[in-house]
């Protein structure tokens, strides 16, 4: 029998509604725990969420003044101020618009002279902040989380990694649409570090994500689908729009047309 704890699944009618719901959840968490330590993703998926957070902050409904953030990953060898760096992305979409204190914003250094030392420094910084309270995640089409790419093995801790061609293509927009300009290497928080977060919210939107969402939730726990390792965590909320939830069996989905929540019963543990 499968005795593993289920995911909590939330399906929203629109991306806007989804983003607003997660932003409210984060604002609530900040009220309960002002010194919240957030793990943050990049990519297209959280863009709407960051806009909602900016608006809540401007309206005085989300206070980041005591919070800390740790980004998941960063390209290697890109100057930090380059528009394609994740640091620039975060500045554009969130950091320069909210009341986070500069010293509480943490990113991996894309220009680090010694990437291995940089990874060790980052792990130490997460530990000294008391660990991640709430880790937000996107998911790559191939099932990656952060830059933990599918493979025969995964690194548990923050590490230097080589990006798959499809991941470089997915990030091409940040580099003028030319995937060959996307760095071939990156630094990423490891799966073990992600799994130590107290709470995880994975966000997926659009039909292109439906298959990897299904494999994450229903498939075997395998390094070939890094997000499937989230099945090992007991407090994961999967927040989807209808398109990304297309392959989730109806019994695991809310019945209502709008937003809803369901505990997701996994059928079995294979592989
Ligand atoms: C990128 C990032 C991930 C992100 C994922 C999905 O490569 N490294 O942190 O979650 O891929 O991106 P998107 O939201 O654009 O589909």
PDB file of N, CA, C and O and ligand atoms in Angstrom, residues 41-46 72-73 86 137-141 144-147 167 170-171 209, ligand 1:
ATOM      1  N   UNK A  41      11.440  31.099  -7.460  1.00  0.00           N
ATOM      2  CA  UNK A  41      11.776  30.648  -8.813  1.00  0.00           C
ATOM      3  C   UNK A  41      11.759  31.812  -9.809  1.00  0.00           C
ATOM      4  O   UNK A  41      11.291  32.903  -9.501  1.00  0.00           O
ATOM      5  N   UNK A  42      12.228  31.523 -11.001  1.00  0.00           N
ATOM      6  CA  UNK A  42      12.109  32.475 -12.108  1.00  0.00           C
ATOM      7  C   UNK A  42      11.284  31.802 -13.206  1.00  0.00           C
ATOM      8  O   UNK A  42      10.551  30.875 -12.927  1.00  0.00           O
ATOM      9  N   UNK A  43      11.411  32.286 -14.434  1.00  0.00           N
ATOM     10  CA  UNK A  43      10.642  31.693 -15.538  1.00  0.00           C
ATOM     11  C   UNK A  43       9.383  32.497 -15.819  1.00  0.00           C
ATOM     12  O   UNK A  43       9.099  33.490 -15.144  1.00  0.00           O
ATOM     13  N   UNK A  44       8.615  32.032 -16.813  1.00  0.00           N
ATOM     14  CA  UNK A  44       7.385  32.749 -17.180  1.00  0.00           C
ATOM     15  C   UNK A  44       6.302  32.553 -16.123  1.00  0.00           C
ATOM     16  O   UNK A  44       5.509  33.445 -15.850  1.00  0.00           O
ATOM     17  N   UNK A  45       6.269  31.370 -15.508  1.00  0.00           N
ATOM     18  CA  UNK A  45       5.147  31.023 -14.627  1.00  0.00           C
ATOM     19  C   UNK A  45       4.936  32.013 -13.481  1.00  0.00           C
ATOM     20  O   UNK A  45       3.801  32.429 -13.245  1.00  0.00           O
ATOM     21  N   UNK A  46       5.977  32.417 -12.736  1.00  0.00           N
ATOM     22  CA  UNK A  46       5.702  33.290 -11.581  1.00  0.00           C
ATOM     23  C   UNK A  46       5.554  34.774 -11.907  1.00  0.00           C
ATOM     24  O   UNK A  46       5.350  35.572 -10.993  1.00  0.00           O
ATOM     25  N   UNK A  72      16.395  30.186  -6.503  1.00  0.00           N
ATOM     26  CA  UNK A  72      16.718  28.777  -6.738  1.00  0.00           C
ATOM     27  C   UNK A  72      17.965  28.551  -7.566  1.00  0.00           C
ATOM     28  O   UNK A  72      18.675  27.568  -7.357  1.00  0.00           O
ATOM     29  N   UNK A  73      18.167  29.415  -8.546  1.00  0.00           N
ATOM     30  CA  UNK A  73      19.196  29.083  -9.525  1.00  0.00           C
ATOM     31  C   UNK A  73      19.668  30.329 -10.260  1.00  0.00           C
ATOM     32  O   UNK A  73      19.048  31.394 -10.148  1.00  0.00           O
ATOM     33  N   UNK A  86      19.165  35.848 -13.913  1.00  0.00           N
ATOM     34  CA  UNK A  86      17.987  35.731 -13.052  1.00  0.00           C
ATOM     35  C   UNK A  86      17.965  36.856 -12.007  1.00  0.00           C
ATOM     36  O   UNK A  86      16.906  37.245 -11.524  1.00  0.00           O
ATOM     37  N   UNK A 137       8.042  26.949  -6.450  1.00  0.00           N
ATOM     38  CA  UNK A 137       8.703  26.268  -7.563  1.00  0.00           C
ATOM     39  C   UNK A 137       7.882  26.388  -8.825  1.00  0.00           C
ATOM     40  O   UNK A 137       6.649  26.334  -8.777  1.00  0.00           O
ATOM     41  N   UNK A 138       8.576  26.498  -9.954  1.00  0.00           N
ATOM     42  CA  UNK A 138       7.956  26.222 -11.247  1.00  0.00           C
ATOM     43  C   UNK A 138       8.371  24.811 -11.626  1.00  0.00           C
ATOM     44  O   UNK A 138       8.991  24.094 -10.844  1.00  0.00           O
ATOM     45  N   UNK A 139       8.041  24.415 -12.824  1.00  0.00           N
ATOM     46  CA  UNK A 139       8.482  23.102 -13.299  1.00  0.00           C
ATOM     47  C   UNK A 139       8.824  23.228 -14.784  1.00  0.00           C
ATOM     48  O   UNK A 139       8.088  23.874 -15.542  1.00  0.00           O
ATOM     49  N   UNK A 140       9.942  22.666 -15.179  1.00  0.00           N
ATOM     50  CA  UNK A 140      10.315  22.673 -16.593  1.00  0.00           C
ATOM     51  C   UNK A 140       9.507  21.625 -17.346  1.00  0.00           C
ATOM     52  O   UNK A 140       9.009  20.662 -16.750  1.00  0.00           O
ATOM     53  N   UNK A 141       9.405  21.804 -18.661  1.00  0.00           N
ATOM     54  CA  UNK A 141       8.660  20.837 -19.479  1.00  0.00           C
ATOM     55  C   UNK A 141       9.200  19.422 -19.304  1.00  0.00           C
ATOM     56  O   UNK A 141       8.466  18.444 -19.448  1.00  0.00           O
ATOM     57  N   UNK A 144      12.111  19.343 -14.734  1.00  0.00           N
ATOM     58  CA  UNK A 144      13.140  19.881 -13.833  1.00  0.00           C
ATOM     59  C   UNK A 144      12.552  20.867 -12.825  1.00  0.00           C
ATOM     60  O   UNK A 144      11.530  21.498 -13.076  1.00  0.00           O
ATOM     61  N   UNK A 145      13.194  20.961 -11.685  1.00  0.00           N
ATOM     62  CA  UNK A 145      12.871  21.990 -10.692  1.00  0.00           C
ATOM     63  C   UNK A 145      14.175  22.724 -10.381  1.00  0.00           C
ATOM     64  O   UNK A 145      15.216  22.095 -10.245  1.00  0.00           O
ATOM     65  N   UNK A 146      14.096  24.055 -10.265  1.00  0.00           N
ATOM     66  CA  UNK A 146      15.325  24.836 -10.261  1.00  0.00           C
ATOM     67  C   UNK A 146      16.034  24.519 -11.565  1.00  0.00           C
ATOM     68  O   UNK A 146      15.418  24.479 -12.624  1.00  0.00           O
ATOM     69  N   UNK A 147      17.333  24.248 -11.491  1.00  0.00           N
ATOM     70  CA  UNK A 147      18.045  23.735 -12.664  1.00  0.00           C
ATOM     71  C   UNK A 147      18.498  22.304 -12.381  1.00  0.00           C
ATOM     72  O   UNK A 147      19.570  21.885 -12.811  1.00  0.00           O
ATOM     73  N   UNK A 167      16.181  23.028 -22.166  1.00  0.00           N
ATOM     74  CA  UNK A 167      16.094  24.048 -21.113  1.00  0.00           C
ATOM     75  C   UNK A 167      16.705  25.360 -21.609  1.00  0.00           C
ATOM     76  O   UNK A 167      16.188  26.447 -21.337  1.00  0.00           O
ATOM     77  N   UNK A 170      14.138  26.884 -23.772  1.00  0.00           N
ATOM     78  CA  UNK A 170      13.023  27.451 -22.984  1.00  0.00           C
ATOM     79  C   UNK A 170      13.404  28.802 -22.378  1.00  0.00           C
ATOM     80  O   UNK A 170      12.538  29.608 -22.071  1.00  0.00           O
ATOM     81  N   UNK A 171      14.707  29.038 -22.215  1.00  0.00           N
ATOM     82  CA  UNK A 171      15.162  30.295 -21.617  1.00  0.00           C
ATOM     83  C   UNK A 171      15.653  31.299 -22.667  1.00  0.00           C
ATOM     84  O   UNK A 171      16.189  32.353 -22.317  1.00  0.00           O
ATOM     85  N   UNK A 209       2.499  22.005 -19.754  1.00  0.00           N
ATOM     86  CA  UNK A 209       2.971  21.466 -18.467  1.00  0.00           C
ATOM     87  C   UNK A 209       2.141  20.269 -17.995  1.00  0.00           C
ATOM     88  O   UNK A 209       2.487  19.634 -16.997  1.00  0.00           O
TER      89      UNK A 209
HETATM   90  C1  LIG B   1      13.574  27.493 -15.816  1.00  0.00           C
HETATM   91  C2  LIG B   1      14.002  27.760 -14.347  1.00  0.00           C
HETATM   92  C3  LIG B   1      13.091  27.057 -13.394  1.00  0.00           C
HETATM   93  C4  LIG B   1      11.672  27.290 -13.851  1.00  0.00           C
HETATM   94  C5  LIG B   1      11.430  26.474 -15.084  1.00  0.00           C
HETATM   95  C6  LIG B   1      10.089  26.717 -15.744  1.00  0.00           C
HETATM   96  O1  LIG B   1      14.593  26.955 -16.576  1.00  0.00           O
HETATM   97  N1  LIG B   1      15.347  27.425 -14.051  1.00  0.00           N
HETATM   98  O2  LIG B   1      13.324  27.555 -12.069  1.00  0.00           O
HETATM   99  O3  LIG B   1      10.765  26.863 -12.864  1.00  0.00           O
HETATM  100  O4  LIG B   1      12.505  26.582 -15.980  1.00  0.00           O
HETATM  101  O5  LIG B   1      10.060  27.898 -16.487  1.00  0.00           O
HETATM  102  P1  LIG B   1       8.732  28.514 -17.069  1.00  0.00           P
HETATM  103  O6  LIG B   1       7.954  28.991 -15.911  1.00  0.00           O
HETATM  104  O7  LIG B   1       9.201  29.635 -17.945  1.00  0.00           O
HETATM  105  O8  LIG B   1       8.043  27.441 -17.828  1.00  0.00           O
END
